[in-house]
Amino acid sequence: LAKTTQPISMDSYEGQEVNITCSHNNIATNDYITWYQQFPSQGPRFIIQGYKTKVTNEVASLFIPADRKSSTLSLPRVSLSDTAVYYCLVMIYNQGGKLIFGQGTELSVKP
Amino acid sequence: SAVISQKPSRDICQRGTSLTIQCQVDSQVTMMFWYRQQPGQSLTLIATANQGSEATYESGFVIDKFPISRPNLTFSTLTVSNMSPEDSSIYLCSAPPGGVEYNEQFFGPGTRLTVL
């Protein structure tokens, strides 16, 4: 499994766009990039997944450059409720469901 | 999507005792997973629970300490045996409702265990 590196923590203010970058230098051809969000006292929640270029859903956007050695999760106009830990995972799309979590990025949104 | 519930939500136990955590999914799933999350830390996969076969444990976790049952496609239990304070943690179960080919998984709310 490819190792991921993310900032341990980030601070932001309400209404700002937040970009969290994840490094995965040894990503394999069959690997997908998946992001999870975990609020305090809750289990993680799937946010978004992509293979290359850009993926957007109602929650976030995921930008993946051509070399796929990094990815950026973009949260538009964050609110206090976006305060959470965000995990970047790199995994084969059809690997059997095992999720291997790295350390994650603790995002704190301030008023 | 899937709704996953866990029981108990929290417990305080004495060292040397055992606790069984239940995980219920509102739909049939092929695989279920058990994780441990120590305070302020990331999640660590304990084992994969397959219906009709023995659970598959990750490195560092053994069946004698964390026996798992998977009696049907919607239910699993994890037992934490002969507990010590080092077992104090949050235990979570998860399942991919779309089948094992999907990376989107749903998690239960967790069971917060404190061992005295």
PDB file of C-alpha atoms in Angstrom:
ATOM      1  CA  LEU A   1       0.000   0.000   0.000  1.00  0.00           C
ATOM      2  CA  ALA A   2       1.264   3.457  -0.889  1.00  0.00           C
ATOM      3  CA  LYS A   3       2.308   5.626   2.040  1.00  0.00           C
ATOM      4  CA  THR A   4       0.620   8.991   2.361  1.00  0.00           C
ATOM      5  CA  THR A   5       1.880  12.182   3.961  1.00  0.00           C
ATOM      6  CA  GLN A   6      -0.410  15.015   5.040  1.00  0.00           C
ATOM      7  CA  PRO A   7      -0.017  18.074   7.250  1.00  0.00           C
ATOM      8  CA  ILE A   8      -0.839  17.203  10.836  1.00  0.00           C
ATOM      9  CA  SER A   9      -3.027  20.240  11.333  1.00  0.00           C
ATOM     10  CA  MET A  10      -4.435  23.289   9.557  1.00  0.00           C
ATOM     11  CA  ASP A  11      -6.314  26.351  10.689  1.00  0.00           C
ATOM     12  CA  SER A  12      -8.856  28.284   8.689  1.00  0.00           C
ATOM     13  CA  TYR A  13     -11.648  30.815   9.089  1.00  0.00           C
ATOM     14  CA  GLU A  14     -15.265  30.557   8.160  1.00  0.00           C
ATOM     15  CA  GLY A  15     -15.977  31.302   4.511  1.00  0.00           C
ATOM     16  CA  GLN A  16     -12.470  30.524   3.304  1.00  0.00           C
ATOM     17  CA  GLU A  17     -11.522  27.821   0.837  1.00  0.00           C
ATOM     18  CA  VAL A  18      -9.345  25.139   2.392  1.00  0.00           C
ATOM     19  CA  ASN A  19      -6.931  23.004   0.428  1.00  0.00           C
ATOM     20  CA  ILE A  20      -5.385  19.943   2.064  1.00  0.00           C
ATOM     21  CA  THR A  21      -2.568  18.335   0.119  1.00  0.00           C
ATOM     22  CA  CYS A  22      -1.605  14.703   0.409  1.00  0.00           C
ATOM     23  CA  SER A  23       1.664  13.287  -0.893  1.00  0.00           C
ATOM     24  CA  HIS A  24       1.756   9.705  -2.200  1.00  0.00           C
ATOM     25  CA  ASN A  25       4.980   9.362  -4.157  1.00  0.00           C
ATOM     26  CA  ASN A  26       4.832   5.580  -4.599  1.00  0.00           C
ATOM     27  CA  ILE A  27       1.255   5.366  -5.830  1.00  0.00           C
ATOM     28  CA  ALA A  28       0.658   2.382  -8.088  1.00  0.00           C
ATOM     29  CA  THR A  29      -1.136   2.281 -11.418  1.00  0.00           C
ATOM     30  CA  ASN A  30      -4.215   0.595  -9.938  1.00  0.00           C
ATOM     31  CA  ASP A  31      -4.460   2.851  -6.884  1.00  0.00           C
ATOM     32  CA  TYR A  32      -7.296   5.282  -6.299  1.00  0.00           C
ATOM     33  CA  ILE A  33      -7.150   8.273  -3.982  1.00  0.00           C
ATOM     34  CA  THR A  34      -9.863   8.392  -1.360  1.00  0.00           C
ATOM     35  CA  TRP A  35     -10.623  10.938   1.329  1.00  0.00           C
ATOM     36  CA  TYR A  36     -12.499  10.420   4.574  1.00  0.00           C
ATOM     37  CA  GLN A  37     -13.719  12.926   7.147  1.00  0.00           C
ATOM     38  CA  GLN A  38     -14.047  12.213  10.856  1.00  0.00           C
ATOM     39  CA  PHE A  39     -15.889  14.424  13.294  1.00  0.00           C
ATOM     40  CA  PRO A  40     -15.193  14.096  17.018  1.00  0.00           C
ATOM     41  CA  SER A  41     -16.915  11.104  18.589  1.00  0.00           C
ATOM     42  CA  GLN A  42     -18.031   9.733  15.217  1.00  0.00           C
ATOM     43  CA  GLY A  43     -16.789   7.161  12.758  1.00  0.00           C
ATOM     44  CA  PRO A  44     -15.114   8.333   9.543  1.00  0.00           C
ATOM     45  CA  ARG A  45     -17.262   9.292   6.595  1.00  0.00           C
ATOM     46  CA  PHE A  46     -16.370   8.898   2.910  1.00  0.00           C
ATOM     47  CA  ILE A  47     -16.012  12.263   1.160  1.00  0.00           C
ATOM     48  CA  ILE A  48     -14.637  11.753  -2.310  1.00  0.00           C
ATOM     49  CA  GLN A  49     -12.552   9.465  -4.487  1.00  0.00           C
ATOM     50  CA  GLY A  50     -10.647   9.934  -7.735  1.00  0.00           C
ATOM     51  CA  TYR A  51      -8.072   8.460 -10.076  1.00  0.00           C
ATOM     52  CA  LYS A  52      -6.797  11.460 -12.032  1.00  0.00           C
ATOM     53  CA  THR A  53      -7.612  15.075 -12.978  1.00  0.00           C
ATOM     54  CA  LYS A  54     -10.511  16.560 -11.054  1.00  0.00           C
ATOM     55  CA  VAL A  55     -13.507  15.130  -9.267  1.00  0.00           C
ATOM     56  CA  THR A  56     -16.231  17.255  -7.719  1.00  0.00           C
ATOM     57  CA  ASN A  57     -19.236  16.410  -5.617  1.00  0.00           C
ATOM     58  CA  GLU A  58     -21.562  18.325  -3.337  1.00  0.00           C
ATOM     59  CA  VAL A  59     -19.055  18.273  -0.494  1.00  0.00           C
ATOM     60  CA  ALA A  60     -15.610  18.801  -1.996  1.00  0.00           C
ATOM     61  CA  SER A  61     -13.339  18.748  -5.008  1.00  0.00           C
ATOM     62  CA  LEU A  62     -10.339  16.526  -5.504  1.00  0.00           C
ATOM     63  CA  PHE A  63      -7.484  17.648  -7.724  1.00  0.00           C
ATOM     64  CA  ILE A  64      -4.985  15.070  -8.944  1.00  0.00           C
ATOM     65  CA  PRO A  65      -2.061  16.118 -11.171  1.00  0.00           C
ATOM     66  CA  ALA A  66      -0.935  14.045 -14.109  1.00  0.00           C
ATOM     67  CA  ASP A  67       1.860  12.282 -12.202  1.00  0.00           C
ATOM     68  CA  ARG A  68      -0.594  11.360  -9.415  1.00  0.00           C
ATOM     69  CA  LYS A  69       2.115  11.686  -6.780  1.00  0.00           C
ATOM     70  CA  SER A  70      -0.012  14.089  -4.801  1.00  0.00           C
ATOM     71  CA  SER A  71      -3.613  15.142  -4.482  1.00  0.00           C
ATOM     72  CA  THR A  72      -5.443  18.120  -3.039  1.00  0.00           C
ATOM     73  CA  LEU A  73      -8.766  18.040  -1.261  1.00  0.00           C
ATOM     74  CA  SER A  74     -10.530  21.373  -1.652  1.00  0.00           C
ATOM     75  CA  LEU A  75     -13.334  22.429   0.689  1.00  0.00           C
ATOM     76  CA  PRO A  76     -15.114  25.545  -0.579  1.00  0.00           C
ATOM     77  CA  ARG A  77     -16.256  28.168   1.911  1.00  0.00           C
ATOM     78  CA  VAL A  78     -15.759  26.189   5.087  1.00  0.00           C
ATOM     79  CA  SER A  79     -17.955  26.605   8.123  1.00  0.00           C
ATOM     80  CA  LEU A  80     -17.407  25.759  11.774  1.00  0.00           C
ATOM     81  CA  SER A  81     -19.041  22.396  11.152  1.00  0.00           C
ATOM     82  CA  ASP A  82     -16.199  21.422   8.814  1.00  0.00           C
ATOM     83  CA  THR A  83     -13.876  21.161  11.805  1.00  0.00           C
ATOM     84  CA  ALA A  84     -12.763  17.546  11.627  1.00  0.00           C
ATOM     85  CA  VAL A  85      -9.896  15.217  10.816  1.00  0.00           C
ATOM     86  CA  TYR A  86      -9.413  14.520   7.112  1.00  0.00           C
ATOM     87  CA  TYR A  87      -7.730  11.303   5.996  1.00  0.00           C
ATOM     88  CA  CYS A  88      -6.144  10.666   2.609  1.00  0.00           C
ATOM     89  CA  LEU A  89      -6.013   6.997   1.588  1.00  0.00           C
ATOM     90  CA  VAL A  90      -4.454   5.407  -1.459  1.00  0.00           C
ATOM     91  CA  MET A  91      -5.861   2.035  -2.359  1.00  0.00           C
ATOM     92  CA  ILE A  92      -6.693  -0.304  -5.159  1.00  0.00           C
ATOM     93  CA  TYR A  93     -10.297   0.185  -6.248  1.00  0.00           C
ATOM     94  CA  ASN A  94     -11.119  -3.463  -5.914  1.00  0.00           C
ATOM     95  CA  GLN A  95      -8.843  -4.549  -3.101  1.00  0.00           C
ATOM     96  CA  GLY A  96     -11.347  -6.098  -0.777  1.00  0.00           C
ATOM     97  CA  GLY A  97     -12.407  -3.199   1.346  1.00  0.00           C
ATOM     98  CA  LYS A  98      -9.491  -2.847   3.773  1.00  0.00           C
ATOM     99  CA  LEU A  99      -8.883   0.772   4.681  1.00  0.00           C
ATOM    100  CA  ILE A 100      -5.433   1.714   5.935  1.00  0.00           C
ATOM    101  CA  PHE A 101      -5.547   5.122   7.576  1.00  0.00           C
ATOM    102  CA  GLY A 102      -2.596   7.458   7.878  1.00  0.00           C
ATOM    103  CA  GLN A 103      -2.296  10.138  10.513  1.00  0.00           C
ATOM    104  CA  GLY A 104      -4.801  12.541   8.937  1.00  0.00           C
ATOM    105  CA  THR A 105      -5.041  16.335   8.964  1.00  0.00           C
ATOM    106  CA  GLU A 106      -6.849  18.000  11.834  1.00  0.00           C
ATOM    107  CA  LEU A 107      -8.678  21.004  10.376  1.00  0.00           C
ATOM    108  CA  SER A 108      -9.823  23.680  12.772  1.00  0.00           C
ATOM    109  CA  VAL A 109     -12.246  26.291  11.414  1.00  0.00           C
ATOM    110  CA  LYS A 110     -12.523  29.439  13.455  1.00  0.00           C
ATOM    111  CA  PRO A 111     -15.231  32.129  13.395  1.00  0.00           C
TER     112      PRO A 111
ATOM    113  CA  SER B   1     -25.846   3.864   1.893  1.00  0.00           C
ATOM    114  CA  ALA B   2     -25.969   1.884   5.097  1.00  0.00           C
ATOM    115  CA  VAL B   3     -26.742   2.508   8.725  1.00  0.00           C
ATOM    116  CA  ILE B   4     -24.459   0.820  11.188  1.00  0.00           C
ATOM    117  CA  SER B   5     -25.128   0.647  14.892  1.00  0.00           C
ATOM    118  CA  GLN B   6     -22.921  -0.524  17.712  1.00  0.00           C
ATOM    119  CA  LYS B   7     -23.582  -1.658  21.251  1.00  0.00           C
ATOM    120  CA  PRO B   8     -22.572  -0.630  23.800  1.00  0.00           C
ATOM    121  CA  SER B   9     -21.723   2.969  22.985  1.00  0.00           C
ATOM    122  CA  ARG B  10     -19.339   3.056  25.907  1.00  0.00           C
ATOM    123  CA  ASP B  11     -18.275   0.951  28.860  1.00  0.00           C
ATOM    124  CA  ILE B  12     -15.913   1.002  31.795  1.00  0.00           C
ATOM    125  CA  CYS B  13     -14.449  -2.377  32.618  1.00  0.00           C
ATOM    126  CA  GLN B  14     -12.078  -3.910  35.115  1.00  0.00           C
ATOM    127  CA  ARG B  15      -8.792  -5.384  34.004  1.00  0.00           C
ATOM    128  CA  GLY B  16      -8.874  -9.101  33.363  1.00  0.00           C
ATOM    129  CA  THR B  17     -12.483  -9.111  32.191  1.00  0.00           C
ATOM    130  CA  SER B  18     -13.851  -9.345  28.650  1.00  0.00           C
ATOM    131  CA  LEU B  19     -16.264  -7.176  26.695  1.00  0.00           C
ATOM    132  CA  THR B  20     -18.218  -8.105  23.605  1.00  0.00           C
ATOM    133  CA  ILE B  21     -19.080  -5.332  21.170  1.00  0.00           C
ATOM    134  CA  GLN B  22     -21.929  -5.794  18.738  1.00  0.00           C
ATOM    135  CA  CYS B  23     -22.177  -4.320  15.261  1.00  0.00           C
ATOM    136  CA  GLN B  24     -25.410  -4.336  13.278  1.00  0.00           C
ATOM    137  CA  VAL B  25     -25.805  -3.276   9.629  1.00  0.00           C
ATOM    138  CA  ASP B  26     -29.193  -2.438   8.159  1.00  0.00           C
ATOM    139  CA  SER B  27     -28.423  -4.308   4.938  1.00  0.00           C
ATOM    140  CA  GLN B  28     -26.598  -7.474   3.989  1.00  0.00           C
ATOM    141  CA  VAL B  29     -22.883  -7.031   3.474  1.00  0.00           C
ATOM    142  CA  THR B  30     -20.211  -9.481   2.442  1.00  0.00           C
ATOM    143  CA  MET B  31     -17.440  -8.145   4.640  1.00  0.00           C
ATOM    144  CA  MET B  32     -17.280  -6.235   7.877  1.00  0.00           C
ATOM    145  CA  PHE B  33     -14.218  -4.665   9.420  1.00  0.00           C
ATOM    146  CA  TRP B  34     -13.134  -3.857  12.953  1.00  0.00           C
ATOM    147  CA  TYR B  35     -10.880  -0.937  13.810  1.00  0.00           C
ATOM    148  CA  ARG B  36      -9.332   0.467  16.944  1.00  0.00           C
ATOM    149  CA  GLN B  37      -8.722   4.170  17.500  1.00  0.00           C
ATOM    150  CA  GLN B  38      -6.740   5.228  20.512  1.00  0.00           C
ATOM    151  CA  PRO B  39      -7.312   8.738  21.858  1.00  0.00           C
ATOM    152  CA  GLY B  40      -6.025  11.374  19.474  1.00  0.00           C
ATOM    153  CA  GLN B  41      -4.764   8.775  17.034  1.00  0.00           C
ATOM    154  CA  SER B  42      -5.722   7.440  13.644  1.00  0.00           C
ATOM    155  CA  LEU B  43      -7.621   4.218  13.041  1.00  0.00           C
ATOM    156  CA  THR B  44      -5.884   0.855  13.040  1.00  0.00           C
ATOM    157  CA  LEU B  45      -7.467  -2.118  11.312  1.00  0.00           C
ATOM    158  CA  ILE B  46      -7.866  -5.099  13.650  1.00  0.00           C
ATOM    159  CA  ALA B  47      -9.464  -7.689  11.405  1.00  0.00           C
ATOM    160  CA  THR B  48     -11.773  -8.479   8.515  1.00  0.00           C
ATOM    161  CA  ALA B  49     -14.891 -10.454   9.408  1.00  0.00           C
ATOM    162  CA  ASN B  50     -16.153 -12.746   6.671  1.00  0.00           C
ATOM    163  CA  GLN B  51     -19.494 -14.447   6.936  1.00  0.00           C
ATOM    164  CA  GLY B  52     -19.076 -18.196   7.108  1.00  0.00           C
ATOM    165  CA  SER B  53     -15.322 -18.233   7.632  1.00  0.00           C
ATOM    166  CA  GLU B  54     -12.664 -17.320  10.139  1.00  0.00           C
ATOM    167  CA  ALA B  55     -11.806 -13.666  10.553  1.00  0.00           C
ATOM    168  CA  THR B  56      -8.561 -12.422   9.042  1.00  0.00           C
ATOM    169  CA  TYR B  57      -6.380 -10.556  11.518  1.00  0.00           C
ATOM    170  CA  GLU B  58      -3.866  -7.821  10.835  1.00  0.00           C
ATOM    171  CA  SER B  59      -0.338  -7.932  12.121  1.00  0.00           C
ATOM    172  CA  GLY B  60      -0.248  -7.377  15.850  1.00  0.00           C
ATOM    173  CA  PHE B  61      -3.755  -8.646  16.513  1.00  0.00           C
ATOM    174  CA  VAL B  62      -4.581 -12.257  17.436  1.00  0.00           C
ATOM    175  CA  ILE B  63      -7.747 -14.259  17.679  1.00  0.00           C
ATOM    176  CA  ASP B  64      -7.246 -15.197  21.326  1.00  0.00           C
ATOM    177  CA  LYS B  65      -7.266 -11.540  22.301  1.00  0.00           C
ATOM    178  CA  PHE B  66      -9.889 -10.293  19.821  1.00  0.00           C
ATOM    179  CA  PRO B  67     -12.216 -13.158  18.902  1.00  0.00           C
ATOM    180  CA  ILE B  68     -14.721 -12.195  16.216  1.00  0.00           C
ATOM    181  CA  SER B  69     -18.001 -13.763  15.254  1.00  0.00           C
ATOM    182  CA  ARG B  70     -19.916 -13.243  12.013  1.00  0.00           C
ATOM    183  CA  PRO B  71     -23.065 -15.340  12.241  1.00  0.00           C
ATOM    184  CA  ASN B  72     -24.900 -13.721   9.321  1.00  0.00           C
ATOM    185  CA  LEU B  73     -24.635 -11.018   6.671  1.00  0.00           C
ATOM    186  CA  THR B  74     -25.830  -8.154   8.905  1.00  0.00           C
ATOM    187  CA  PHE B  75     -24.153  -8.775  12.251  1.00  0.00           C
ATOM    188  CA  SER B  76     -20.730  -9.187  13.842  1.00  0.00           C
ATOM    189  CA  THR B  77     -19.233  -9.132  17.303  1.00  0.00           C
ATOM    190  CA  LEU B  78     -15.754  -8.300  18.538  1.00  0.00           C
ATOM    191  CA  THR B  79     -14.677  -9.453  21.976  1.00  0.00           C
ATOM    192  CA  VAL B  80     -11.828  -7.773  23.791  1.00  0.00           C
ATOM    193  CA  SER B  81     -10.512 -10.485  26.091  1.00  0.00           C
ATOM    194  CA  ASN B  82      -8.543 -10.343  29.320  1.00  0.00           C
ATOM    195  CA  MET B  83      -8.505  -6.565  29.153  1.00  0.00           C
ATOM    196  CA  SER B  84      -5.754  -4.312  30.381  1.00  0.00           C
ATOM    197  CA  PRO B  85      -5.639  -0.493  30.539  1.00  0.00           C
ATOM    198  CA  GLU B  86      -3.775  -0.533  27.205  1.00  0.00           C
ATOM    199  CA  ASP B  87      -6.987  -1.765  25.581  1.00  0.00           C
ATOM    200  CA  SER B  88      -8.709   1.511  26.425  1.00  0.00           C
ATOM    201  CA  SER B  89      -9.716   2.800  23.042  1.00  0.00           C
ATOM    202  CA  ILE B  90     -12.585   3.399  20.657  1.00  0.00           C
ATOM    203  CA  TYR B  91     -13.581   0.338  18.682  1.00  0.00           C
ATOM    204  CA  LEU B  92     -15.363   0.851  15.365  1.00  0.00           C
ATOM    205  CA  CYS B  93     -16.891  -1.460  12.836  1.00  0.00           C
ATOM    206  CA  SER B  94     -17.404  -0.695   9.175  1.00  0.00           C
ATOM    207  CA  ALA B  95     -18.849  -2.227   6.056  1.00  0.00           C
ATOM    208  CA  PRO B  96     -18.849  -1.450   2.323  1.00  0.00           C
ATOM    209  CA  PRO B  97     -22.523  -1.743   1.427  1.00  0.00           C
ATOM    210  CA  GLY B  98     -21.747  -1.805  -2.241  1.00  0.00           C
ATOM    211  CA  GLY B  99     -19.679  -4.944  -1.909  1.00  0.00           C
ATOM    212  CA  VAL B 100     -15.963  -5.396  -1.464  1.00  0.00           C
ATOM    213  CA  GLU B 101     -15.192  -3.715  -4.755  1.00  0.00           C
ATOM    214  CA  TYR B 102     -16.054  -0.317  -3.374  1.00  0.00           C
ATOM    215  CA  ASN B 103     -13.774   1.917  -1.336  1.00  0.00           C
ATOM    216  CA  GLU B 104     -16.681   3.783   0.206  1.00  0.00           C
ATOM    217  CA  GLN B 105     -17.381   2.331   3.589  1.00  0.00           C
ATOM    218  CA  PHE B 106     -19.805   3.193   6.314  1.00  0.00           C
ATOM    219  CA  PHE B 107     -18.757   3.244   9.926  1.00  0.00           C
ATOM    220  CA  GLY B 108     -20.567   2.685  13.156  1.00  0.00           C
ATOM    221  CA  PRO B 109     -20.433   5.387  15.827  1.00  0.00           C
ATOM    222  CA  GLY B 110     -17.858   3.471  17.833  1.00  0.00           C
ATOM    223  CA  THR B 111     -17.662   1.909  21.273  1.00  0.00           C
ATOM    224  CA  ARG B 112     -15.601   3.848  23.779  1.00  0.00           C
ATOM    225  CA  LEU B 113     -13.904   1.401  26.134  1.00  0.00           C
ATOM    226  CA  THR B 114     -12.127   2.371  29.334  1.00  0.00           C
ATOM    227  CA  VAL B 115     -10.266  -0.307  31.269  1.00  0.00           C
ATOM    228  CA  LEU B 116      -9.391   0.402  34.869  1.00  0.00           C
TER     229      LEU B 116
END
